[in-house]
PDB file of C-alpha atoms in Angstrom:
ATOM      1  CA  UNK A   1     -19.290 -15.059 -29.868  1.00  0.00           C
ATOM      2  CA  UNK A   2     -17.612 -15.819 -26.556  1.00  0.00           C
ATOM      3  CA  UNK A   3     -18.627 -16.742 -23.238  1.00  0.00           C
ATOM      4  CA  UNK A   4     -16.408 -14.068 -21.888  1.00  0.00           C
ATOM      5  CA  UNK A   5     -15.643 -10.585 -23.447  1.00  0.00           C
ATOM      6  CA  UNK A   6     -12.705  -8.522 -22.243  1.00  0.00           C
ATOM      7  CA  UNK A   7     -12.691  -5.179 -23.920  1.00  0.00           C
ATOM      8  CA  UNK A   8     -10.415  -3.898 -25.158  1.00  0.00           C
ATOM      9  CA  UNK A   9      -7.707  -7.207 -25.604  1.00  0.00           C
ATOM     10  CA  UNK A  10      -4.604  -4.787 -25.348  1.00  0.00           C
ATOM     11  CA  UNK A  11      -4.072  -1.162 -24.227  1.00  0.00           C
ATOM     12  CA  UNK A  12      -1.003   1.288 -23.673  1.00  0.00           C
ATOM     13  CA  UNK A  13      -1.789   4.327 -21.509  1.00  0.00           C
ATOM     14  CA  UNK A  14       0.347   6.939 -19.370  1.00  0.00           C
ATOM     15  CA  UNK A  15       1.195   7.505 -15.727  1.00  0.00           C
ATOM     16  CA  UNK A  16      -2.178   9.014 -13.736  1.00  0.00           C
ATOM     17  CA  UNK A  17      -4.945   8.259 -16.097  1.00  0.00           C
ATOM     18  CA  UNK A  18      -7.749   6.406 -15.262  1.00  0.00           C
ATOM     19  CA  UNK A  19      -8.848   3.191 -17.424  1.00  0.00           C
ATOM     20  CA  UNK A  20     -11.866   1.097 -17.007  1.00  0.00           C
ATOM     21  CA  UNK A  21     -11.237  -2.795 -18.297  1.00  0.00           C
ATOM     22  CA  UNK A  22     -15.257  -4.147 -19.242  1.00  0.00           C
ATOM     23  CA  UNK A  23     -16.193  -7.550 -19.193  1.00  0.00           C
ATOM     24  CA  UNK A  24     -19.301  -9.240 -20.582  1.00  0.00           C
ATOM     25  CA  UNK A  25     -20.602 -12.841 -20.346  1.00  0.00           C
ATOM     26  CA  UNK A  26     -23.542 -14.669 -21.344  1.00  0.00           C
ATOM     27  CA  UNK A  27     -22.888 -17.965 -19.244  1.00  0.00           C
ATOM     28  CA  UNK A  28     -26.201 -16.507 -16.612  1.00  0.00           C
ATOM     29  CA  UNK A  29     -23.720 -16.781 -13.954  1.00  0.00           C
ATOM     30  CA  UNK A  30     -24.422 -14.720 -10.748  1.00  0.00           C
ATOM     31  CA  UNK A  31     -20.808 -15.067  -9.843  1.00  0.00           C
ATOM     32  CA  UNK A  32     -17.989 -12.609 -11.861  1.00  0.00           C
ATOM     33  CA  UNK A  33     -14.189 -11.982 -10.553  1.00  0.00           C
ATOM     34  CA  UNK A  34     -10.793 -10.028 -12.030  1.00  0.00           C
ATOM     35  CA  UNK A  35      -7.605 -11.438 -11.828  1.00  0.00           C
ATOM     36  CA  UNK A  36      -4.503 -10.582 -12.984  1.00  0.00           C
ATOM     37  CA  UNK A  37      -1.472 -12.079 -14.230  1.00  0.00           C
ATOM     38  CA  UNK A  38       1.992 -11.465 -13.405  1.00  0.00           C
ATOM     39  CA  UNK A  39       5.230 -13.942 -14.574  1.00  0.00           C
ATOM     40  CA  UNK A  40       6.160 -16.154 -11.287  1.00  0.00           C
ATOM     41  CA  UNK A  41       3.105 -14.235  -9.360  1.00  0.00           C
ATOM     42  CA  UNK A  42       0.482 -16.354 -10.874  1.00  0.00           C
ATOM     43  CA  UNK A  43      -3.104 -15.460 -10.894  1.00  0.00           C
ATOM     44  CA  UNK A  44      -3.853 -13.167  -7.843  1.00  0.00           C
ATOM     45  CA  UNK A  45      -7.620 -12.055  -6.908  1.00  0.00           C
ATOM     46  CA  UNK A  46      -8.314  -8.482  -7.357  1.00  0.00           C
ATOM     47  CA  UNK A  47     -12.061  -7.663  -6.851  1.00  0.00           C
ATOM     48  CA  UNK A  48     -14.730 -10.526  -6.844  1.00  0.00           C
ATOM     49  CA  UNK A  49     -18.615  -9.741  -6.699  1.00  0.00           C
ATOM     50  CA  UNK A  50     -20.882 -13.198  -5.756  1.00  0.00           C
ATOM     51  CA  UNK A  51     -23.665 -11.168  -7.101  1.00  0.00           C
ATOM     52  CA  UNK A  52     -25.482  -7.946  -8.622  1.00  0.00           C
ATOM     53  CA  UNK A  53     -25.240  -6.141  -4.701  1.00  0.00           C
ATOM     54  CA  UNK A  54     -22.153  -8.397  -4.057  1.00  0.00           C
ATOM     55  CA  UNK A  55     -18.864  -6.767  -3.993  1.00  0.00           C
ATOM     56  CA  UNK A  56     -16.026  -8.389  -2.233  1.00  0.00           C
ATOM     57  CA  UNK A  57     -12.145  -6.809  -2.186  1.00  0.00           C
ATOM     58  CA  UNK A  58      -9.990  -9.629  -2.998  1.00  0.00           C
ATOM     59  CA  UNK A  59      -5.880 -10.103  -2.033  1.00  0.00           C
ATOM     60  CA  UNK A  60      -4.690  -7.188  -4.208  1.00  0.00           C
ATOM     61  CA  UNK A  61      -7.455  -4.304  -4.379  1.00  0.00           C
ATOM     62  CA  UNK A  62      -5.576  -1.274  -3.315  1.00  0.00           C
ATOM     63  CA  UNK A  63      -5.587   0.892  -6.638  1.00  0.00           C
ATOM     64  CA  UNK A  64      -8.284  -0.839  -8.199  1.00  0.00           C
ATOM     65  CA  UNK A  65     -12.399  -0.354  -8.153  1.00  0.00           C
ATOM     66  CA  UNK A  66     -15.176  -2.259  -9.819  1.00  0.00           C
ATOM     67  CA  UNK A  67     -18.331  -1.925 -10.511  1.00  0.00           C
ATOM     68  CA  UNK A  68     -21.144  -4.192 -11.139  1.00  0.00           C
ATOM     69  CA  UNK A  69     -23.366  -2.737 -13.587  1.00  0.00           C
ATOM     70  CA  UNK A  70     -25.814  -5.989 -14.209  1.00  0.00           C
ATOM     71  CA  UNK A  71     -25.621  -9.616 -13.753  1.00  0.00           C
ATOM     72  CA  UNK A  72     -23.938  -9.947 -17.240  1.00  0.00           C
ATOM     73  CA  UNK A  73     -20.836  -6.936 -16.721  1.00  0.00           C
ATOM     74  CA  UNK A  74     -18.719  -5.913 -14.652  1.00  0.00           C
ATOM     75  CA  UNK A  75     -16.024  -3.483 -14.715  1.00  0.00           C
ATOM     76  CA  UNK A  76     -12.508  -3.129 -13.162  1.00  0.00           C
ATOM     77  CA  UNK A  77     -11.144   0.276 -12.640  1.00  0.00           C
ATOM     78  CA  UNK A  78      -7.655   1.695 -12.671  1.00  0.00           C
ATOM     79  CA  UNK A  79      -8.504   5.267 -10.857  1.00  0.00           C
ATOM     80  CA  UNK A  80      -4.841   6.450 -11.119  1.00  0.00           C
ATOM     81  CA  UNK A  81      -3.096   4.448 -13.371  1.00  0.00           C
ATOM     82  CA  UNK A  82       0.793   2.944 -12.302  1.00  0.00           C
ATOM     83  CA  UNK A  83       3.635   1.450 -13.811  1.00  0.00           C
ATOM     84  CA  UNK A  84       3.558  -1.359 -12.039  1.00  0.00           C
ATOM     85  CA  UNK A  85      -0.109  -2.285 -12.918  1.00  0.00           C
ATOM     86  CA  UNK A  86       0.951  -3.201 -15.965  1.00  0.00           C
ATOM     87  CA  UNK A  87      -0.031  -6.778 -16.100  1.00  0.00           C
ATOM     88  CA  UNK A  88      -2.633  -8.643 -17.867  1.00  0.00           C
ATOM     89  CA  UNK A  89      -6.135  -8.780 -16.466  1.00  0.00           C
ATOM     90  CA  UNK A  90      -8.481 -11.503 -16.568  1.00  0.00           C
ATOM     91  CA  UNK A  91     -12.280 -11.652 -16.061  1.00  0.00           C
ATOM     92  CA  UNK A  92     -13.945 -14.771 -14.637  1.00  0.00           C
ATOM     93  CA  UNK A  93     -16.880 -16.232 -13.982  1.00  0.00           C
ATOM     94  CA  UNK A  94     -18.716 -19.052 -12.438  1.00  0.00           C
ATOM     95  CA  UNK A  95     -22.242 -20.395 -11.100  1.00  0.00           C
ATOM     96  CA  UNK A  96     -22.781 -20.858  -7.561  1.00  0.00           C
ATOM     97  CA  UNK A  97     -21.945 -24.488  -7.186  1.00  0.00           C
ATOM     98  CA  UNK A  98     -18.894 -24.164  -9.289  1.00  0.00           C
ATOM     99  CA  UNK A  99     -19.863 -27.297 -10.867  1.00  0.00           C
ATOM    100  CA  UNK A 100     -17.966 -26.189 -13.955  1.00  0.00           C
ATOM    101  CA  UNK A 101     -14.875 -24.237 -12.351  1.00  0.00           C
ATOM    102  CA  UNK A 102     -14.431 -20.833 -13.557  1.00  0.00           C
ATOM    103  CA  UNK A 103     -15.052 -20.029 -17.291  1.00  0.00           C
ATOM    104  CA  UNK A 104     -11.955 -16.822 -18.287  1.00  0.00           C
ATOM    105  CA  UNK A 105     -11.917 -14.161 -20.640  1.00  0.00           C
ATOM    106  CA  UNK A 106      -9.049 -13.851 -23.440  1.00  0.00           C
ATOM    107  CA  UNK A 107      -7.636 -10.973 -21.163  1.00  0.00           C
ATOM    108  CA  UNK A 108      -6.762  -7.420 -21.590  1.00  0.00           C
ATOM    109  CA  UNK A 109      -2.858  -7.132 -21.626  1.00  0.00           C
ATOM    110  CA  UNK A 110      -2.333  -3.573 -20.142  1.00  0.00           C
ATOM    111  CA  UNK A 111       1.033  -1.065 -19.851  1.00  0.00           C
ATOM    112  CA  UNK A 112       1.291   1.804 -18.445  1.00  0.00           C
ATOM    113  CA  UNK A 113       4.219   4.026 -19.253  1.00  0.00           C
TER     114      UNK A 113
ATOM    115  CA  UNK B   1      -1.950 -20.818   5.169  1.00  0.00           C
ATOM    116  CA  UNK B   2      -4.116 -19.742   2.233  1.00  0.00           C
ATOM    117  CA  UNK B   3      -1.397 -19.992  -0.017  1.00  0.00           C
ATOM    118  CA  UNK B   4      -1.139 -22.530  -2.652  1.00  0.00           C
ATOM    119  CA  UNK B   5       2.578 -23.169  -3.742  1.00  0.00           C
ATOM    120  CA  UNK B   6       3.247 -24.676  -7.422  1.00  0.00           C
ATOM    121  CA  UNK B   7       6.203 -26.562  -8.528  1.00  0.00           C
ATOM    122  CA  UNK B   8       8.421 -25.930 -10.672  1.00  0.00           C
ATOM    123  CA  UNK B   9       8.059 -22.652 -12.414  1.00  0.00           C
ATOM    124  CA  UNK B  10       9.181 -24.155 -15.382  1.00  0.00           C
ATOM    125  CA  UNK B  11       9.714 -27.559 -17.089  1.00  0.00           C
ATOM    126  CA  UNK B  12      11.052 -29.166 -20.349  1.00  0.00           C
ATOM    127  CA  UNK B  13      10.043 -32.395 -21.466  1.00  0.00           C
ATOM    128  CA  UNK B  14      10.577 -34.562 -24.237  1.00  0.00           C
ATOM    129  CA  UNK B  15       7.905 -35.149 -26.761  1.00  0.00           C
ATOM    130  CA  UNK B  16       6.559 -38.680 -25.345  1.00  0.00           C
ATOM    131  CA  UNK B  17       7.733 -38.393 -22.111  1.00  0.00           C
ATOM    132  CA  UNK B  18       5.563 -37.460 -18.567  1.00  0.00           C
ATOM    133  CA  UNK B  19       5.573 -34.519 -17.373  1.00  0.00           C
ATOM    134  CA  UNK B  20       4.886 -33.519 -13.767  1.00  0.00           C
ATOM    135  CA  UNK B  21       3.501 -30.523 -11.436  1.00  0.00           C
ATOM    136  CA  UNK B  22       3.217 -30.080  -8.121  1.00  0.00           C
ATOM    137  CA  UNK B  23       1.667 -28.261  -5.358  1.00  0.00           C
ATOM    138  CA  UNK B  24       1.242 -28.004  -1.820  1.00  0.00           C
ATOM    139  CA  UNK B  25      -1.213 -26.334   0.566  1.00  0.00           C
ATOM    140  CA  UNK B  26      -1.631 -25.654   4.311  1.00  0.00           C
ATOM    141  CA  UNK B  27      -5.354 -25.339   4.540  1.00  0.00           C
ATOM    142  CA  UNK B  28      -7.168 -28.796   5.323  1.00  0.00           C
ATOM    143  CA  UNK B  29     -10.119 -26.688   5.130  1.00  0.00           C
ATOM    144  CA  UNK B  30      -9.624 -27.033   1.198  1.00  0.00           C
ATOM    145  CA  UNK B  31     -11.850 -29.642  -0.289  1.00  0.00           C
ATOM    146  CA  UNK B  32     -11.924 -29.372  -4.234  1.00  0.00           C
ATOM    147  CA  UNK B  33      -8.511 -28.486  -6.317  1.00  0.00           C
ATOM    148  CA  UNK B  34      -8.569 -28.289  -9.712  1.00  0.00           C
ATOM    149  CA  UNK B  35      -5.868 -27.462 -12.581  1.00  0.00           C
ATOM    150  CA  UNK B  36      -6.340 -24.932 -15.320  1.00  0.00           C
ATOM    151  CA  UNK B  37      -4.448 -24.696 -18.547  1.00  0.00           C
ATOM    152  CA  UNK B  38      -3.340 -21.664 -20.850  1.00  0.00           C
ATOM    153  CA  UNK B  39      -2.738 -21.048 -24.114  1.00  0.00           C
ATOM    154  CA  UNK B  40      -0.605 -18.187 -25.116  1.00  0.00           C
ATOM    155  CA  UNK B  41      -3.445 -15.010 -25.857  1.00  0.00           C
ATOM    156  CA  UNK B  42      -5.707 -16.898 -24.262  1.00  0.00           C
ATOM    157  CA  UNK B  43      -7.337 -17.037 -20.934  1.00  0.00           C
ATOM    158  CA  UNK B  44      -6.913 -20.320 -17.996  1.00  0.00           C
ATOM    159  CA  UNK B  45      -9.137 -23.414 -19.105  1.00  0.00           C
ATOM    160  CA  UNK B  46     -10.253 -26.066 -16.898  1.00  0.00           C
ATOM    161  CA  UNK B  47      -8.634 -29.129 -17.060  1.00  0.00           C
ATOM    162  CA  UNK B  48      -8.955 -32.124 -14.486  1.00  0.00           C
ATOM    163  CA  UNK B  49     -10.412 -31.461 -10.561  1.00  0.00           C
ATOM    164  CA  UNK B  50     -10.131 -33.709  -7.973  1.00  0.00           C
ATOM    165  CA  UNK B  51     -12.209 -33.791  -4.624  1.00  0.00           C
ATOM    166  CA  UNK B  52     -10.384 -35.253  -1.116  1.00  0.00           C
ATOM    167  CA  UNK B  53     -12.159 -38.172  -0.897  1.00  0.00           C
ATOM    168  CA  UNK B  54     -10.392 -39.959  -3.924  1.00  0.00           C
ATOM    169  CA  UNK B  55      -6.467 -40.246  -4.306  1.00  0.00           C
ATOM    170  CA  UNK B  56      -6.074 -40.105  -7.888  1.00  0.00           C
ATOM    171  CA  UNK B  57      -8.755 -39.166 -11.047  1.00  0.00           C
ATOM    172  CA  UNK B  58      -7.344 -40.068 -14.717  1.00  0.00           C
ATOM    173  CA  UNK B  59      -8.895 -38.158 -17.662  1.00  0.00           C
ATOM    174  CA  UNK B  60      -7.685 -39.491 -21.024  1.00  0.00           C
ATOM    175  CA  UNK B  61      -3.338 -38.263 -20.439  1.00  0.00           C
ATOM    176  CA  UNK B  62      -3.847 -36.342 -17.575  1.00  0.00           C
ATOM    177  CA  UNK B  63      -3.874 -37.161 -14.206  1.00  0.00           C
ATOM    178  CA  UNK B  64      -4.524 -36.221 -10.994  1.00  0.00           C
ATOM    179  CA  UNK B  65      -2.472 -37.397  -7.512  1.00  0.00           C
ATOM    180  CA  UNK B  66      -3.721 -36.319  -4.082  1.00  0.00           C
ATOM    181  CA  UNK B  67      -1.755 -36.877  -1.249  1.00  0.00           C
ATOM    182  CA  UNK B  68      -3.747 -35.618   1.834  1.00  0.00           C
ATOM    183  CA  UNK B  69      -1.768 -36.762   4.756  1.00  0.00           C
ATOM    184  CA  UNK B  70       0.828 -34.623   3.021  1.00  0.00           C
ATOM    185  CA  UNK B  71      -1.286 -32.081   1.852  1.00  0.00           C
ATOM    186  CA  UNK B  72       0.103 -32.590  -1.392  1.00  0.00           C
ATOM    187  CA  UNK B  73      -1.488 -33.050  -5.125  1.00  0.00           C
ATOM    188  CA  UNK B  74       0.234 -33.261  -8.708  1.00  0.00           C
ATOM    189  CA  UNK B  75      -0.393 -33.291 -12.380  1.00  0.00           C
ATOM    190  CA  UNK B  76       1.007 -35.783 -14.542  1.00  0.00           C
ATOM    191  CA  UNK B  77       0.671 -35.609 -18.250  1.00  0.00           C
ATOM    192  CA  UNK B  78       1.667 -38.837 -19.518  1.00  0.00           C
ATOM    193  CA  UNK B  79       2.921 -39.303 -23.308  1.00  0.00           C
ATOM    194  CA  UNK B  80       3.303 -35.812 -23.453  1.00  0.00           C
ATOM    195  CA  UNK B  81       3.097 -34.134 -27.036  1.00  0.00           C
ATOM    196  CA  UNK B  82       4.067 -30.328 -27.830  1.00  0.00           C
ATOM    197  CA  UNK B  83       0.419 -29.357 -28.327  1.00  0.00           C
ATOM    198  CA  UNK B  84       0.187 -29.732 -24.329  1.00  0.00           C
ATOM    199  CA  UNK B  85       2.647 -26.838 -24.063  1.00  0.00           C
ATOM    200  CA  UNK B  86       1.133 -24.475 -21.900  1.00  0.00           C
ATOM    201  CA  UNK B  87       1.119 -22.736 -18.424  1.00  0.00           C
ATOM    202  CA  UNK B  88      -0.218 -25.178 -15.864  1.00  0.00           C
ATOM    203  CA  UNK B  89      -2.105 -23.478 -12.838  1.00  0.00           C
ATOM    204  CA  UNK B  90      -3.383 -25.292  -9.738  1.00  0.00           C
ATOM    205  CA  UNK B  91      -5.952 -24.188  -7.835  1.00  0.00           C
ATOM    206  CA  UNK B  92      -7.820 -24.520  -4.132  1.00  0.00           C
ATOM    207  CA  UNK B  93     -10.803 -23.915  -3.214  1.00  0.00           C
ATOM    208  CA  UNK B  94     -13.234 -24.411   0.256  1.00  0.00           C
ATOM    209  CA  UNK B  95     -16.735 -25.648  -0.872  1.00  0.00           C
ATOM    210  CA  UNK B  96     -18.164 -22.737  -3.470  1.00  0.00           C
ATOM    211  CA  UNK B  97     -16.054 -20.355  -2.134  1.00  0.00           C
ATOM    212  CA  UNK B  98     -13.323 -18.453  -4.375  1.00  0.00           C
ATOM    213  CA  UNK B  99     -10.582 -19.806  -5.874  1.00  0.00           C
ATOM    214  CA  UNK B 100      -6.575 -19.977  -4.121  1.00  0.00           C
ATOM    215  CA  UNK B 101      -4.034 -20.062  -7.136  1.00  0.00           C
ATOM    216  CA  UNK B 102      -0.973 -21.690  -7.066  1.00  0.00           C
ATOM    217  CA  UNK B 103       1.768 -19.743  -9.290  1.00  0.00           C
ATOM    218  CA  UNK B 104       2.116 -21.577 -12.549  1.00  0.00           C
ATOM    219  CA  UNK B 105       4.463 -23.836 -14.348  1.00  0.00           C
ATOM    220  CA  UNK B 106       5.287 -23.112 -17.911  1.00  0.00           C
ATOM    221  CA  UNK B 107       5.730 -25.835 -19.728  1.00  0.00           C
ATOM    222  CA  UNK B 108       7.353 -26.989 -23.140  1.00  0.00           C
ATOM    223  CA  UNK B 109       7.201 -29.992 -25.187  1.00  0.00           C
ATOM    224  CA  UNK B 110       9.780 -30.678 -27.196  1.00  0.00           C
ATOM    225  CA  UNK B 111       9.056 -32.283 -30.961  1.00  0.00           C
TER     226      UNK B 111
END
């Protein structure tokens, strides 16, 4: 099993729909992150959590919300999806000292039509 | 000041050649500079990283060169191979705080 598992891998949804992307990890890490990848814009941070009770906005949090259900689970929600949220979404984890960098999931490709 | 500027956006190199990707930053508080490699359909994975107390770090065919005074760092891939074809991201962080990523470089190594 992968260290960081993202579901679904691919999703097509309609404008205005609510959608949840899920992430679970078996690394035992406290820190979890949600990134969005767009061509030419790189990886942009949406939300991050340094422990279960800590949730922080990243640079592009508008239109998104998150839930840290447990140390191992961090979900990203789009309350009302819009076409410019079409992107590749990555979840990542790290230990508190980031000694081994970030471990990323394989991503969720989201298309909003 | 929190940006990390990466260039070029794309790069084509012949097999056996040297691939060079550059990054620049403004915030002198950054003290950790990793590079990530991403293959299609996969998430980025840590490739190599450097701290500003050294000017160069080498791991196999991959070398980071760091110029603290110029606030620049670069990734050199020696003897580039088709299997190195991937997207590369530089990043920077302050201590154990979150990373700021560059915009990525898509590398294609021709056989």
